[in-house]
mmCIF file with all atom_site columns, C-alpha atoms in Angstrom:
data_model
loop_
_atom_site.group_PDB
_atom_site.id
_atom_site.type_symbol
_atom_site.label_atom_id
_atom_site.label_alt_id
_atom_site.label_comp_id
_atom_site.label_asym_id
_atom_site.label_entity_id
_atom_site.label_seq_id
_atom_site.pdbx_PDB_ins_code
_atom_site.Cartn_x
_atom_site.Cartn_y
_atom_site.Cartn_z
_atom_site.occupancy
_atom_site.B_iso_or_equiv
_atom_site.pdbx_formal_charge
_atom_site.auth_seq_id
_atom_site.auth_comp_id
_atom_site.auth_asym_id
_atom_site.auth_atom_id
_atom_site.pdbx_PDB_model_num
ATOM 1  C CA . UNK Y 1 1  ? 3.562   10.346  -3.863 1.00 89.00 ? 1  UNK Y CA 1
ATOM 2  C CA . UNK Y 1 2  ? 5.739   7.603   -3.351 1.00 93.00 ? 2  UNK Y CA 1
ATOM 3  C CA . UNK Y 1 3  ? 4.320   4.081   -2.149 1.00 94.00 ? 3  UNK Y CA 1
ATOM 4  C CA . UNK Y 1 4  ? 4.523   3.087   1.761  1.00 96.00 ? 4  UNK Y CA 1
ATOM 5  C CA . UNK Y 1 5  ? 5.823   -0.237  3.095  1.00 97.00 ? 5  UNK Y CA 1
ATOM 6  C CA . UNK Y 1 6  ? 2.493   -1.425  3.120  1.00 96.00 ? 6  UNK Y CA 1
ATOM 7  C CA . UNK Y 1 7  ? 1.890   -1.024  -0.281 1.00 94.00 ? 7  UNK Y CA 1
ATOM 8  C CA . UNK Y 1 8  ? 5.063   -2.679  -1.289 1.00 96.00 ? 8  UNK Y CA 1
ATOM 9  C CA . UNK Y 1 9  ? 4.039   -5.818  0.963  1.00 94.00 ? 9  UNK Y CA 1
ATOM 10 C CA . UNK Y 1 10 ? 0.785   -5.795  -1.083 1.00 91.00 ? 10 UNK Y CA 1
ATOM 11 C CA . UNK Y 1 11 ? 2.239   -5.630  -4.451 1.00 90.00 ? 11 UNK Y CA 1
ATOM 12 C CA . UNK Y 1 12 ? 4.242   -8.335  -3.496 1.00 89.00 ? 12 UNK Y CA 1
ATOM 13 C CA . UNK Y 1 13 ? 1.288   -10.529 -2.132 1.00 86.00 ? 13 UNK Y CA 1
ATOM 14 C CA . UNK Y 1 14 ? -0.600  -9.718  -5.370 1.00 83.00 ? 14 UNK Y CA 1
ATOM 15 C CA . UNK Y 1 15 ? 2.396   -11.070 -7.529 1.00 82.00 ? 15 UNK Y CA 1
ATOM 16 C CA . UNK Y 1 16 ? 3.127   -13.983 -5.639 1.00 77.00 ? 16 UNK Y CA 1
ATOM 17 C CA . UNK Y 1 17 ? 1.613   -16.973 -7.664 1.00 70.00 ? 17 UNK Y CA 1
ATOM 18 C CA . UNK Y 1 18 ? 0.360   -18.456 -4.309 1.00 70.00 ? 18 UNK Y CA 1
ATOM 19 C CA . UNK Y 1 19 ? -0.940  -15.170 -3.013 1.00 69.00 ? 19 UNK Y CA 1
ATOM 20 C CA . UNK Y 1 20 ? -3.985  -13.584 -2.124 1.00 69.00 ? 20 UNK Y CA 1
ATOM 21 C CA . UNK Y 1 21 ? -5.101  -12.710 -5.434 1.00 64.00 ? 21 UNK Y CA 1
ATOM 22 C CA . UNK Y 1 22 ? -5.171  -16.075 -6.860 1.00 66.00 ? 22 UNK Y CA 1
ATOM 23 C CA . UNK Y 1 23 ? -7.764  -16.510 -4.797 1.00 71.00 ? 23 UNK Y CA 1
ATOM 24 C CA . UNK Y 1 24 ? -9.836  -13.645 -4.248 1.00 74.00 ? 24 UNK Y CA 1
ATOM 25 C CA . UNK Y 1 25 ? -10.594 -11.184 -7.120 1.00 76.00 ? 25 UNK Y CA 1
ATOM 26 C CA . UNK Y 1 26 ? -12.273 -8.400  -5.229 1.00 81.00 ? 26 UNK Y CA 1
ATOM 27 C CA . UNK Y 1 27 ? -9.496  -5.863  -4.240 1.00 81.00 ? 27 UNK Y CA 1
ATOM 28 C CA . UNK Y 1 28 ? -11.437 -4.463  -1.139 1.00 85.00 ? 28 UNK Y CA 1
ATOM 29 C CA . UNK Y 1 29 ? -10.795 -8.025  -0.023 1.00 85.00 ? 29 UNK Y CA 1
ATOM 30 C CA . UNK Y 1 30 ? -7.419  -8.364  -0.655 1.00 84.00 ? 30 UNK Y CA 1
ATOM 31 C CA . UNK Y 1 31 ? -6.614  -5.162  1.051  1.00 87.00 ? 31 UNK Y CA 1
ATOM 32 C CA . UNK Y 1 32 ? -8.489  -6.304  3.969  1.00 89.00 ? 32 UNK Y CA 1
ATOM 33 C CA . UNK Y 1 33 ? -6.693  -10.007 3.813  1.00 88.00 ? 33 UNK Y CA 1
ATOM 34 C CA . UNK Y 1 34 ? -3.383  -8.506  3.407  1.00 89.00 ? 34 UNK Y CA 1
ATOM 35 C CA . UNK Y 1 35 ? -3.809  -5.901  5.959  1.00 93.00 ? 35 UNK Y CA 1
ATOM 36 C CA . UNK Y 1 36 ? -4.498  -8.912  8.680  1.00 93.00 ? 36 UNK Y CA 1
ATOM 37 C CA . UNK Y 1 37 ? -1.394  -10.741 7.252  1.00 92.00 ? 37 UNK Y CA 1
ATOM 38 C CA . UNK Y 1 38 ? 0.537   -7.061  7.595  1.00 95.00 ? 38 UNK Y CA 1
ATOM 39 C CA . UNK Y 1 39 ? -0.305  -6.944  11.399 1.00 96.00 ? 39 UNK Y CA 1
ATOM 40 C CA . UNK Y 1 40 ? 0.831   -10.252 12.189 1.00 96.00 ? 40 UNK Y CA 1
ATOM 41 C CA . UNK Y 1 41 ? 4.458   -9.963  10.552 1.00 96.00 ? 41 UNK Y CA 1
ATOM 42 C CA . UNK Y 1 42 ? 7.296   -9.724  12.808 1.00 96.00 ? 42 UNK Y CA 1
ATOM 43 C CA . UNK Y 1 43 ? 9.393   -6.148  12.431 1.00 96.00 ? 43 UNK Y CA 1
ATOM 44 C CA . UNK Y 1 44 ? 12.297  -8.340  10.794 1.00 96.00 ? 44 UNK Y CA 1
ATOM 45 C CA . UNK Y 1 45 ? 9.698   -9.364  8.439  1.00 96.00 ? 45 UNK Y CA 1
ATOM 46 C CA . UNK Y 1 46 ? 8.383   -6.115  7.529  1.00 97.00 ? 46 UNK Y CA 1
ATOM 47 C CA . UNK Y 1 47 ? 12.062  -4.594  7.388  1.00 97.00 ? 47 UNK Y CA 1
ATOM 48 C CA . UNK Y 1 48 ? 12.534  -5.320  3.490  1.00 97.00 ? 48 UNK Y CA 1
ATOM 49 C CA . UNK Y 1 49 ? 9.439   -3.183  2.736  1.00 97.00 ? 49 UNK Y CA 1
ATOM 50 C CA . UNK Y 1 50 ? 10.534  -0.695  4.850  1.00 98.00 ? 50 UNK Y CA 1
ATOM 51 C CA . UNK Y 1 51 ? 13.662  -0.471  3.245  1.00 97.00 ? 51 UNK Y CA 1
ATOM 52 C CA . UNK Y 1 52 ? 11.843  -0.460  -0.259 1.00 97.00 ? 52 UNK Y CA 1
ATOM 53 C CA . UNK Y 1 53 ? 9.706   2.440   1.051  1.00 97.00 ? 53 UNK Y CA 1
ATOM 54 C CA . UNK Y 1 54 ? 12.800  4.395   2.002  1.00 97.00 ? 54 UNK Y CA 1
ATOM 55 C CA . UNK Y 1 55 ? 14.345  4.257   -1.114 1.00 97.00 ? 55 UNK Y CA 1
ATOM 56 C CA . UNK Y 1 56 ? 11.470  4.671   -3.100 1.00 97.00 ? 56 UNK Y CA 1
ATOM 57 C CA . UNK Y 1 57 ? 11.245  8.142   -0.613 1.00 96.00 ? 57 UNK Y CA 1
ATOM 58 C CA . UNK Y 1 58 ? 14.650  9.194   -1.602 1.00 96.00 ? 58 UNK Y CA 1
ATOM 59 C CA . UNK Y 1 59 ? 13.816  8.342   -5.574 1.00 96.00 ? 59 UNK Y CA 1
ATOM 60 C CA . UNK Y 1 60 ? 10.789  10.538  -5.283 1.00 96.00 ? 60 UNK Y CA 1
ATOM 61 C CA . UNK Y 1 61 ? 12.749  13.324  -2.942 1.00 95.00 ? 61 UNK Y CA 1
ATOM 62 C CA . UNK Y 1 62 ? 15.477  13.581  -6.313 1.00 96.00 ? 62 UNK Y CA 1
ATOM 63 C CA . UNK Y 1 63 ? 13.017  13.604  -8.689 1.00 95.00 ? 63 UNK Y CA 1
ATOM 64 C CA . UNK Y 1 64 ? 10.414  16.064  -7.303 1.00 94.00 ? 64 UNK Y CA 1
ATOM 65 C CA . UNK Y 1 65 ? 12.596  18.146  -4.511 1.00 93.00 ? 65 UNK Y CA 1
ATOM 66 C CA . UNK Y 1 66 ? 10.022  20.442  -4.304 1.00 93.00 ? 66 UNK Y CA 1
ATOM 67 C CA . UNK Y 1 67 ? 6.936   18.309  -3.778 1.00 91.00 ? 67 UNK Y CA 1
ATOM 68 C CA . UNK Y 1 68 ? 4.982   18.148  -0.631 1.00 89.00 ? 68 UNK Y CA 1
ATOM 69 C CA . UNK Y 1 69 ? 1.862   16.308  0.134  1.00 88.00 ? 69 UNK Y CA 1
ATOM 70 C CA . UNK Y 1 70 ? -1.440  18.869  -0.249 1.00 89.00 ? 70 UNK Y CA 1
ATOM 71 C CA . UNK Y 1 71 ? -4.775  16.645  -0.089 1.00 87.00 ? 71 UNK Y CA 1
ATOM 72 C CA . UNK Y 1 72 ? -7.619  18.666  -1.997 1.00 89.00 ? 72 UNK Y CA 1
ATOM 73 C CA . UNK Y 1 73 ? -10.663 18.443  0.382  1.00 88.00 ? 73 UNK Y CA 1
ATOM 74 C CA . UNK Y 1 74 ? -13.847 16.996  -1.408 1.00 84.00 ? 74 UNK Y CA 1
ATOM 75 C CA . UNK Y 1 75 ? -16.262 19.320  -3.181 1.00 86.00 ? 75 UNK Y CA 1
ATOM 76 C CA . UNK Y 1 76 ? -19.196 16.888  -1.595 1.00 86.00 ? 76 UNK Y CA 1
ATOM 77 C CA . UNK Y 1 77 ? -19.172 14.348  0.943  1.00 84.00 ? 77 UNK Y CA 1
ATOM 78 C CA . UNK Y 1 78 ? -18.357 10.640  -0.427 1.00 81.00 ? 78 UNK Y CA 1
ATOM 79 C CA . UNK Y 1 79 ? -21.554 8.420   -1.024 1.00 84.00 ? 79 UNK Y CA 1
ATOM 80 C CA . UNK Y 1 80 ? -22.088 5.071   0.969  1.00 84.00 ? 80 UNK Y CA 1
ATOM 81 C CA . UNK Y 1 81 ? -21.890 2.088   -0.537 1.00 80.00 ? 81 UNK Y CA 1
ATOM 82 C CA . UNK Y 1 82 ? -24.648 -0.531  -0.276 1.00 76.00 ? 82 UNK Y CA 1
#
């Protein structure tokens, strides 16, 4: 599946030398922090990431024309972490 706009944003945040990844090592916290920042961005600030996602979607469509996302249900429910 091609990445969506948020994943492009999260990737950019992790590559930034002053970004979240420099301070926080746990990916769960990195995702939480970038999610909060993403919601605070204006539409103009999000626009480049949506363009990247659209481009990735087009490239994926060219490479895999018959692809369609079909999630497989889990055979057992996920275990809760403590």
